[in-house]
CSV table of C-alpha atoms and ligand atoms in Angstrom, one decimal:
chain,number,residue,atom,x,y,z
A,1,MET,CA,-5.8,62.2,-13.4
A,2,GLU,CA,-6.8,58.5,-13.4
A,3,THR,CA,-7.8,56.4,-16.3
A,4,LEU,CA,-9.1,52.8,-16.5
A,5,HIS,CA,-8.4,50.9,-19.7
A,6,ILE,CA,-10.8,48.1,-20.5
A,7,SER,CA,-9.8,45.6,-23.1
A,8,ALA,CA,-10.0,41.9,-24.1
A,9,GLU,CA,-6.3,41.8,-24.5
A,10,CYS,CA,-3.2,43.2,-22.8
A,11,PHE,CA,0.4,42.1,-23.4
A,12,PRO,CA,1.8,40.0,-21.8
A,13,ALA,CA,-1.2,38.7,-20.0
A,14,ALA,CA,-3.3,37.9,-23.1
A,15,LYS,CA,-2.3,38.6,-26.7
A,16,VAL,CA,-3.8,37.7,-30.0
A,17,GLY,CA,-2.6,40.8,-32.0
A,18,GLY,CA,-1.8,44.5,-32.0
A,19,LEU,CA,-4.6,45.3,-29.5
A,20,ALA,CA,-2.6,43.6,-26.8
A,21,ASP,CA,0.6,45.5,-27.7
A,22,VAL,CA,-1.1,48.9,-27.4
A,23,VAL,CA,-3.0,48.1,-24.1
A,24,GLY,CA,0.2,46.6,-22.6
A,25,ALA,CA,2.3,49.7,-23.5
A,26,LEU,CA,0.1,52.9,-23.4
A,27,PRO,CA,-0.8,52.7,-19.7
A,28,LYS,CA,2.8,52.1,-18.8
A,29,TYR,CA,3.9,55.3,-20.5
A,30,LEU,CA,0.9,57.2,-19.3
A,31,ASN,CA,1.8,56.3,-15.7
A,32,ARG,CA,5.3,57.8,-16.3
A,33,ARG,CA,3.6,61.0,-17.3
A,34,GLU,CA,1.6,61.0,-14.1
A,35,VAL,CA,-1.7,59.9,-15.7
A,36,ILE,CA,-2.4,57.0,-13.3
A,37,SER,CA,-3.5,54.2,-15.6
A,38,ARG,CA,-4.9,50.8,-14.7
A,39,VAL,CA,-6.0,48.0,-17.0
A,40,VAL,CA,-8.8,45.5,-16.6
A,41,ILE,CA,-9.2,42.4,-18.9
A,42,PRO,CA,-11.2,39.2,-18.7
A,43,CYS,CA,-9.6,36.4,-16.7
A,44,TYR,CA,-8.4,33.7,-19.1
A,45,GLN,CA,-7.2,30.3,-18.0
A,46,ASN,CA,-3.7,30.8,-19.6
A,47,LYS,CA,-0.1,30.6,-18.6
A,48,PHE,CA,0.1,34.2,-17.4
A,49,ARG,CA,-2.9,33.7,-15.1
A,50,LYS,CA,-1.3,30.5,-13.6
A,51,GLU,CA,2.2,31.8,-13.2
A,52,ASN,CA,1.3,35.0,-11.4
A,53,LEU,CA,-0.1,35.9,-7.9
A,54,TRP,CA,-3.4,37.6,-7.6
A,55,GLU,CA,-5.2,39.5,-4.9
A,56,ASN,CA,-8.9,39.7,-4.6
A,57,THR,CA,-10.1,43.3,-4.6
A,58,TYR,CA,-13.8,43.1,-5.2
A,59,SER,CA,-16.5,40.4,-5.4
A,60,GLY,CA,-20.0,40.7,-6.8
A,61,ASN,CA,-22.8,39.2,-8.9
A,62,ILE,CA,-24.0,40.0,-12.4
A,63,ASN,CA,-27.3,39.2,-14.1
A,64,LEU,CA,-27.3,38.1,-17.6
A,65,GLY,CA,-30.9,37.7,-18.6
A,66,ILE,CA,-32.4,35.4,-16.0
A,67,GLU,CA,-29.1,33.9,-14.9
A,68,THR,CA,-26.9,35.2,-12.1
A,69,PHE,CA,-23.2,34.8,-12.0
A,70,SER,CA,-20.7,35.6,-9.3
A,71,PHE,CA,-17.4,37.3,-10.2
A,72,SER,CA,-14.4,38.8,-8.6
A,73,ILE,CA,-11.9,41.4,-9.6
A,74,GLN,CA,-8.3,40.3,-9.0
A,75,ARG,CA,-5.2,42.4,-9.1
A,76,GLU,CA,-1.8,41.1,-10.2
A,77,GLN,CA,0.2,41.6,-7.0
A,78,THR,CA,3.5,42.9,-8.2
A,79,ASN,CA,2.6,45.7,-10.7
A,80,LYS,CA,5.6,44.4,-12.7
A,81,LEU,CA,4.0,45.5,-16.0
A,82,GLY,CA,4.3,49.2,-15.1
A,83,PHE,CA,0.6,49.5,-14.3
A,84,GLU,CA,-2.0,47.8,-12.1
A,85,LEU,CA,-3.5,44.9,-14.0
A,86,TYR,CA,-6.9,43.6,-13.0
A,87,VAL,CA,-8.7,40.6,-14.3
A,88,VAL,CA,-12.4,39.8,-14.1
A,89,ASP,CA,-12.7,36.3,-12.8
A,90,LEU,CA,-16.1,35.1,-14.0
A,91,PRO,CA,-15.7,31.3,-13.6
A,92,GLU,CA,-18.9,30.2,-15.1
A,93,LEU,CA,-18.5,32.2,-18.3
A,94,LEU,CA,-14.7,32.6,-18.7
A,95,LYS,CA,-13.5,29.1,-18.5
A,96,GLU,CA,-11.3,29.2,-21.6
A,97,GLU,CA,-7.6,29.8,-22.3
A,98,ASN,CA,-7.9,32.3,-25.2
A,99,PRO,CA,-9.7,35.6,-25.7
A,100,TYR,CA,-12.0,34.7,-28.6
A,101,GLY,CA,-13.4,31.9,-30.8
A,102,TYR,CA,-16.0,30.3,-28.6
A,103,THR,CA,-19.7,29.8,-29.3
A,104,ASN,CA,-20.7,31.9,-26.3
A,105,ASP,CA,-18.3,34.9,-27.1
A,106,ILE,CA,-21.3,37.3,-26.9
A,107,GLU,CA,-22.2,36.2,-23.4
A,108,ARG,CA,-18.5,36.2,-22.4
A,109,HIS,CA,-18.0,39.7,-23.6
A,110,LEU,CA,-21.3,41.0,-22.1
A,111,GLY,CA,-20.6,39.3,-18.8
A,112,PHE,CA,-17.2,40.9,-18.7
A,113,GLN,CA,-18.5,44.4,-19.5
A,114,ILE,CA,-21.3,44.2,-16.9
A,115,ALA,CA,-18.9,43.0,-14.2
A,116,VAL,CA,-16.5,45.9,-15.0
A,117,VAL,CA,-19.3,48.5,-14.8
A,118,ASN,CA,-20.5,47.0,-11.5
A,119,TRP,CA,-17.0,47.2,-10.2
A,120,ILE,CA,-16.6,50.9,-11.3
A,121,SER,CA,-19.9,51.7,-9.6
A,122,SER,CA,-18.6,50.3,-6.4
A,123,MET,CA,-15.4,52.4,-6.4
A,124,LYS,CA,-15.2,55.2,-3.8
A,125,LYS,CA,-12.8,57.1,-6.0
A,126,LYS,CA,-13.9,56.6,-9.6
A,127,PRO,CA,-11.5,57.0,-12.6
A,128,ASP,CA,-11.6,60.4,-14.3
A,129,VAL,CA,-11.7,58.7,-17.8
A,130,ILE,CA,-12.8,55.3,-18.9
A,131,HIS,CA,-10.9,54.1,-21.9
A,132,CYS,CA,-12.5,51.2,-23.8
A,133,HIS,CA,-10.8,49.3,-26.6
A,134,ASP,CA,-12.5,47.6,-29.5
A,135,HIS,CA,-16.0,46.1,-29.7
A,136,HIS,CA,-15.6,43.7,-26.8
A,137,THR,CA,-16.0,46.8,-24.6
A,138,GLY,CA,-18.3,48.7,-26.9
A,139,LEU,CA,-21.4,48.6,-24.7
A,140,ILE,CA,-19.8,50.1,-21.6
A,141,ALA,CA,-20.4,53.8,-22.6
A,142,PHE,CA,-24.1,52.9,-23.3
A,143,MET,CA,-24.5,51.2,-19.9
A,144,MET,CA,-22.9,54.1,-18.1
A,145,ASN,CA,-25.2,56.5,-19.7
A,146,TYR,CA,-28.5,54.7,-20.1
A,147,CYS,CA,-28.7,51.8,-17.7
A,148,ASN,CA,-30.8,52.6,-14.7
A,149,GLU,CA,-28.4,51.0,-12.2
A,150,TYR,CA,-25.4,53.0,-13.5
A,151,VAL,CA,-26.7,56.5,-13.9
A,152,ALA,CA,-24.2,57.7,-11.3
A,153,LEU,CA,-21.4,57.0,-13.9
A,154,LYS,CA,-22.9,59.2,-16.6
A,155,SER,CA,-20.6,62.1,-15.9
A,156,ILE,CA,-17.4,60.1,-16.4
A,157,PRO,CA,-16.0,60.7,-19.9
A,158,THR,CA,-15.4,57.6,-22.0
A,159,VAL,CA,-12.9,57.2,-24.8
A,160,PHE,CA,-13.3,54.4,-27.3
A,161,THR,CA,-10.4,53.2,-29.5
A,162,ILE,CA,-11.0,51.4,-32.7
A,163,HIS,CA,-8.1,49.0,-33.3
A,164,ASN,CA,-9.9,46.9,-35.9
A,165,GLY,CA,-13.1,48.0,-37.4
A,166,ASN,CA,-13.7,44.7,-39.1
A,167,TYR,CA,-15.0,43.1,-36.0
A,168,GLN,CA,-17.9,45.1,-34.6
A,169,GLY,CA,-19.6,42.9,-32.0
A,170,TRP,CA,-22.9,42.2,-33.7
A,171,ILE,CA,-25.6,40.9,-31.4
A,172,GLY,CA,-29.0,39.8,-32.5
A,173,TRP,CA,-31.9,41.6,-30.9
A,174,GLU,CA,-33.1,38.4,-29.4
A,175,LYS,CA,-30.3,38.8,-26.9
A,176,GLU,CA,-31.3,42.3,-25.9
A,177,ASN,CA,-32.6,40.9,-22.6
A,178,LEU,CA,-29.1,40.0,-21.6
A,179,LEU,CA,-28.4,43.7,-21.1
A,180,PRO,CA,-29.0,45.4,-17.7
A,181,ALA,CA,-32.3,47.3,-17.7
A,182,PHE,CA,-32.0,50.5,-19.8
A,183,ASP,CA,-33.9,53.6,-20.8
A,184,LEU,CA,-36.0,52.2,-23.7
A,185,ALA,CA,-36.1,55.6,-25.4
A,186,LYS,CA,-32.4,55.1,-26.0
A,187,ARG,CA,-32.8,51.7,-27.7
A,188,GLY,CA,-31.7,53.3,-31.0
A,189,MET,CA,-28.2,53.9,-29.5
A,190,LEU,CA,-27.6,50.2,-29.6
A,191,GLU,CA,-28.8,49.7,-33.1
A,192,TRP,CA,-27.1,49.6,-36.5
A,193,ASN,CA,-28.4,47.8,-39.6
A,194,ASN,CA,-31.1,45.8,-37.7
A,195,CYS,CA,-28.9,44.4,-34.9
A,196,ILE,CA,-27.1,45.5,-31.8
A,197,ASN,CA,-23.8,46.7,-33.0
A,198,SER,CA,-21.3,47.1,-30.1
A,199,MET,CA,-18.9,49.2,-32.1
A,200,ALA,CA,-21.5,51.5,-33.6
A,201,CYS,CA,-23.0,51.9,-30.1
A,202,ALA,CA,-19.6,52.9,-28.6
A,203,ILE,CA,-19.1,55.4,-31.4
A,204,LYS,CA,-22.5,57.0,-30.7
A,205,CYS,CA,-22.3,56.9,-26.9
A,206,CYS,CA,-18.6,57.7,-26.1
A,207,TRP,CA,-17.2,61.1,-25.3
A,208,ARG,CA,-14.4,60.8,-27.8
A,209,PHE,CA,-13.2,58.0,-30.1
A,210,THR,CA,-9.8,57.3,-31.5
A,211,THR,CA,-8.3,55.1,-34.2
A,212,VAL,CA,-4.9,53.6,-34.4
A,213,SER,CA,-3.6,56.1,-37.0
A,214,GLU,CA,-4.8,59.2,-38.8
A,215,GLY,CA,-4.9,57.2,-42.0
A,216,TYR,CA,-7.1,54.6,-40.4
A,217,LEU,CA,-9.6,57.2,-39.5
A,218,GLU,CA,-9.7,58.3,-43.1
A,219,GLU,CA,-10.0,54.7,-44.3
A,220,LEU,CA,-12.9,54.0,-41.9
A,221,SER,CA,-14.8,57.0,-43.1
A,222,LYS,CA,-14.8,55.4,-46.5
A,223,ALA,CA,-15.0,51.7,-45.8
A,224,ALA,CA,-15.9,50.3,-42.4
A,225,LEU,CA,-18.3,47.4,-43.1
A,226,GLY,CA,-21.3,49.6,-43.0
A,227,LEU,CA,-20.2,52.1,-40.3
A,228,GLU,CA,-18.6,54.6,-42.6
A,229,SER,CA,-21.6,57.1,-42.6
A,230,LEU,CA,-21.7,56.9,-38.7
A,231,ILE,CA,-17.9,57.5,-38.6
A,232,ARG,CA,-18.3,60.5,-40.8
A,233,SER,CA,-21.2,62.0,-38.9
A,234,GLU,CA,-19.4,61.5,-35.5
A,235,LYS,CA,-16.1,62.7,-36.9
A,236,GLN,CA,-16.1,65.9,-34.7
A,237,LYS,CA,-15.3,63.7,-31.7
A,238,ALA,CA,-12.7,61.5,-33.4
A,239,ILE,CA,-9.0,61.7,-33.6
A,240,GLY,CA,-6.5,59.4,-35.3
A,241,ILE,CA,-3.4,58.7,-33.1
A,242,LEU,CA,-0.6,56.7,-34.6
A,243,ASN,CA,0.2,53.7,-32.4
A,244,GLY,CA,3.6,52.2,-32.1
A,245,ILE,CA,5.5,49.4,-30.4
A,246,ASP,CA,6.9,49.4,-26.9
A,247,THR,CA,10.5,50.0,-27.6
A,248,GLU,CA,11.5,48.6,-24.2
A,249,VAL,CA,9.9,45.3,-25.1
A,250,TRP,CA,11.1,45.4,-28.8
A,251,ASP,CA,14.7,46.5,-28.2
A,252,PRO,CA,17.3,44.3,-30.0
A,253,GLU,CA,19.9,45.5,-27.5
A,254,THR,CA,18.1,43.9,-24.5
A,255,ASP,CA,15.5,41.5,-25.9
A,256,PRO,CA,15.9,38.2,-24.1
A,257,MET,CA,14.0,36.4,-26.8
A,258,ILE,CA,16.5,36.8,-29.6
A,259,GLU,CA,19.7,34.9,-30.3
A,260,LYS,CA,22.2,37.8,-30.1
A,261,ASN,CA,21.5,41.2,-28.8
A,262,TYR,CA,22.8,44.2,-30.8
A,263,GLY,CA,22.7,48.0,-30.8
A,264,ILE,CA,22.7,50.4,-33.7
A,265,GLU,CA,26.5,50.2,-34.3
A,266,LYS,CA,26.5,46.4,-34.5
A,267,ALA,CA,23.2,46.0,-36.3
A,268,GLU,CA,24.7,44.4,-39.3
A,269,LYS,CA,26.6,41.7,-37.3
A,270,GLY,CA,23.8,41.3,-34.8
A,271,LYS,CA,21.1,40.7,-37.5
A,272,LYS,CA,23.4,38.3,-39.2
A,273,LYS,CA,23.7,36.1,-36.0
A,274,ASN,CA,20.0,36.1,-35.6
A,275,LYS,CA,19.5,35.3,-39.2
A,276,GLU,CA,21.9,32.4,-38.8
A,277,ALA,CA,19.9,31.0,-35.8
A,278,LEU,CA,16.6,31.5,-37.7
A,279,CYS,CA,17.9,29.8,-40.9
A,280,LYS,CA,19.4,26.9,-38.9
A,281,SER,CA,16.1,26.2,-37.2
A,282,PHE,CA,14.3,26.2,-40.6
A,283,GLN,CA,17.1,24.5,-42.5
A,284,PHE,CA,17.5,27.5,-44.9
A,285,GLU,CA,20.7,28.7,-46.4
A,286,ASN,CA,22.0,31.9,-44.6
A,287,ASP,CA,23.1,33.7,-47.7
A,288,LYS,CA,19.7,34.0,-49.4
A,289,PRO,CA,17.4,37.0,-48.7
A,290,LEU,CA,14.9,36.0,-46.0
A,291,PHE,CA,11.3,37.3,-46.2
A,292,ALA,CA,8.9,37.0,-43.3
A,293,PHE,CA,5.2,37.5,-42.4
A,294,ILE,CA,3.8,37.4,-38.9
A,295,GLY,CA,0.2,37.9,-38.3
A,296,ARG,CA,-3.3,36.6,-38.1
A,297,LEU,CA,-4.1,34.4,-41.1
A,298,VAL,CA,-7.3,36.2,-42.1
A,299,ALA,CA,-8.5,38.0,-45.2
A,300,ASP,CA,-8.3,41.4,-43.8
A,301,LYS,CA,-4.5,40.9,-43.3
A,302,GLY,CA,-4.3,39.6,-46.9
A,303,ALA,CA,-3.2,36.2,-45.8
A,304,ASP,CA,-5.1,34.7,-48.7
A,305,LEU,CA,-2.7,36.4,-51.1
A,306,LEU,CA,0.4,34.9,-49.6
A,307,PRO,CA,0.4,31.5,-51.4
A,308,ASN,CA,0.0,32.9,-54.9
A,309,ALA,CA,2.4,35.7,-54.4
A,310,ILE,CA,5.1,33.4,-53.0
A,311,THR,CA,4.5,30.8,-55.8
A,312,GLN,CA,4.8,33.6,-58.4
A,313,ILE,CA,8.1,34.8,-56.9
A,314,VAL,CA,9.6,31.3,-56.7
A,315,LEU,CA,8.3,29.8,-60.0
A,316,LEU,CA,7.9,32.8,-62.4
A,317,GLU,CA,10.4,35.2,-61.1
A,318,LYS,CA,12.7,32.3,-60.2
A,319,LEU,CA,14.1,34.3,-57.3
A,320,ASP,CA,16.2,32.1,-55.0
A,321,VAL,CA,14.9,33.6,-51.7
A,322,ASN,CA,13.4,32.2,-48.5
A,323,PHE,CA,10.1,32.8,-46.8
A,324,ILE,CA,8.9,32.2,-43.3
A,325,VAL,CA,5.2,32.7,-42.2
A,326,LEU,CA,4.2,32.6,-38.6
A,327,GLY,CA,0.5,32.9,-37.8
A,328,SER,CA,-2.8,31.2,-37.2
A,329,GLY,CA,-6.4,31.9,-38.3
A,330,SER,CA,-8.6,30.6,-41.0
A,331,ALA,CA,-8.3,26.8,-41.5
A,332,ASP,CA,-8.2,27.2,-45.3
A,333,TYR,CA,-5.4,29.6,-45.3
A,334,GLU,CA,-3.5,27.5,-42.8
A,335,ASN,CA,-3.9,24.5,-45.1
A,336,ASN,CA,-2.8,26.4,-48.2
A,337,LEU,CA,0.3,27.4,-46.4
A,338,LYS,CA,1.0,23.9,-45.2
A,339,GLN,CA,0.7,22.7,-48.8
A,340,LEU,CA,3.1,25.5,-50.0
A,341,LYS,CA,5.6,24.1,-47.5
A,342,GLU,CA,5.4,20.7,-49.1
A,343,ARG,CA,5.7,22.2,-52.6
A,344,PHE,CA,8.7,24.5,-51.9
A,345,PRO,CA,10.5,22.9,-48.9
A,346,LYS,CA,13.8,24.7,-49.8
A,347,ASN,CA,12.3,28.1,-50.0
A,348,PHE,CA,9.2,28.2,-47.8
A,349,ASN,CA,8.4,27.3,-44.3
A,350,CYS,CA,5.5,28.2,-41.9
A,351,VAL,CA,4.7,27.8,-38.3
A,352,ILE,CA,1.0,27.7,-37.6
A,353,GLY,CA,0.2,28.9,-34.1
A,354,TYR,CA,1.1,31.7,-31.8
A,355,ASN,CA,4.7,32.0,-30.7
A,356,GLU,CA,5.9,35.2,-29.1
A,357,LYS,CA,9.6,34.1,-28.9
A,358,LEU,CA,9.8,33.0,-32.5
A,359,ALA,CA,8.1,36.3,-33.6
A,360,HIS,CA,11.0,38.2,-31.9
A,361,LEU,CA,13.6,36.1,-33.6
A,362,ILE,CA,11.9,36.5,-36.9
A,363,TYR,CA,11.8,40.2,-36.7
A,364,ALA,CA,15.5,40.2,-35.5
A,365,GLY,CA,16.7,37.8,-38.2
A,366,SER,CA,14.8,38.4,-41.4
A,367,ASP,CA,15.7,40.8,-44.1
A,368,PHE,CA,12.3,41.8,-45.2
A,369,LEU,CA,8.7,41.8,-44.0
A,370,LEU,CA,6.0,40.8,-46.4
A,371,MET,CA,3.0,43.0,-46.5
A,372,PRO,CA,0.2,41.4,-48.5
A,373,SER,CA,-1.4,44.0,-50.7
A,374,ARG,CA,-4.5,43.9,-52.9
A,375,THR,CA,-3.3,46.8,-55.0
A,376,GLU,CA,0.1,45.5,-55.9
A,377,PRO,CA,0.2,43.3,-59.1
A,378,CYS,CA,2.2,40.6,-57.3
A,379,GLY,CA,0.1,40.8,-54.2
A,380,LEU,CA,2.9,41.9,-52.0
A,381,ASN,CA,4.6,45.0,-50.7
A,382,LEU,CA,8.1,44.2,-49.5
A,383,LEU,CA,9.3,46.2,-46.5
A,384,TYR,CA,12.7,46.0,-45.0
A,385,ALA,CA,12.6,44.4,-41.6
A,386,LEU,CA,12.3,47.8,-40.0
A,387,ARG,CA,11.3,46.8,-36.6
A,388,TYR,CA,14.8,45.4,-35.8
A,389,GLY,CA,17.0,47.5,-38.2
A,390,THR,CA,17.6,47.1,-41.8
A,391,VAL,CA,20.4,45.4,-43.7
A,392,PRO,CA,19.3,45.7,-47.3
B,407,LIG,P1,-4.0,42.8,-35.3
B,407,LIG,O1,-4.8,43.1,-36.5
B,407,LIG,O2,-4.8,42.2,-34.2
B,407,LIG,O3,-3.2,43.9,-34.8
B,407,LIG,P2,-1.8,41.4,-36.5
B,407,LIG,O4,-2.0,40.2,-37.2
B,407,LIG,O5,-1.4,42.6,-37.3
B,407,LIG,O6,-3.0,41.6,-35.6
B,407,LIG,O7,-0.6,41.2,-35.4
B,407,LIG,C1,-0.2,42.3,-34.6
B,407,LIG,C2,0.9,41.9,-33.7
B,407,LIG,O8,0.8,40.5,-33.2
B,407,LIG,C3,2.3,41.9,-34.3
B,407,LIG,O9,3.1,42.4,-33.3
B,407,LIG,C4,2.6,40.5,-34.6
B,407,LIG,O10,4.0,40.3,-34.6
B,407,LIG,C5,1.9,39.7,-33.5
B,407,LIG,N1,1.4,38.4,-33.9
B,407,LIG,C6,0.4,38.1,-34.7
B,407,LIG,N2,0.3,36.8,-34.8
B,407,LIG,C7,1.3,36.2,-34.1
B,407,LIG,C8,1.7,34.9,-33.9
B,407,LIG,N3,1.1,33.9,-34.5
B,407,LIG,N4,2.8,34.6,-33.1
B,407,LIG,C9,3.4,35.7,-32.6
B,407,LIG,N5,3.1,37.0,-32.7
B,407,LIG,C10,2.0,37.2,-33.5
């Protein structure tokens, strides 16, 4: 069986968050189980793109409204990721380094999706399953089913995975003309709450949809920014599958990004060495408990709760502990954390930005992970640093 994964992120080629981790790992392990799995993402002008060799495998044009853009599909030559990775090089639309955050994100995502569907149409041997991830790929099942040019793809089953239901790919109807010509009787499949909603459209048009845990499926059926009734009504084709981390990438025994490698028997000593390195770089004392948060600094991660919770712990509880936050996101939250650093230089430090290496060292060296929580009185759940072994 052959599957093609379509995503905006894939570790290590392009990562913003957990979506990249899943798309960079699942195909690798599916391949080992003889499900031939390939991945296609947009081409970003980033380090991975520049440092790797690419082979042109297909060239074509897409129409986006009245404009025509040329694109090519390029394959990373070595297959070193454990699967074939393809990028859609669409130079006039995908000029940027990062996956998101640009004023023309709608056009960028649409151009990517149309190019991928064109490419699939051209394949002699088509994938048996098309697996789309998150809203950036949410219109693909619709195009394969209802766009005149692509009717030949109608029989290929599509799976859609919801990694984060808070971003749904809302597109105003005024941009409808950017889509390839489709059966107008099916216009309703695009629609949710008076706009084109890519995620709703995917849920309606896909063969099956999955969420990144069983609990998340339950949660979405109750609260999904307006999609809850749709999720409930389509539940017969949904399944929650708990995702995980790639234990070959996140293995303290072999991880090249940490200070000192360690296995299960030497976990205590190993974590200590990593903690020392981490504390040294942040000028913290080693013998204090070290709490860490790594993630996008946005409200749905509870990043707004961090400053108050940390202030409470330091000032009211008078706990002599240290905190490190690594992340980027809302400018307000970033500023609040920077101010906290000035206020509590001995106990708190933050690094604003994306830093994969530091993330590995933080997981290896910290004692606890902070999980912001709106239901806890202090705004936090404290978890032992499970990812890299616990030394409570
Ligand atoms: P998402 O909601 O997209 O899954 P998260 O904020 O939960 O995003 O982050 C998921 C993954 O991305 C985690 O593995 C986390 O360690 C990593 N990550 C997030 N932000 C950063 C960052 N600024 N630097 C390094 N790694 C990060």
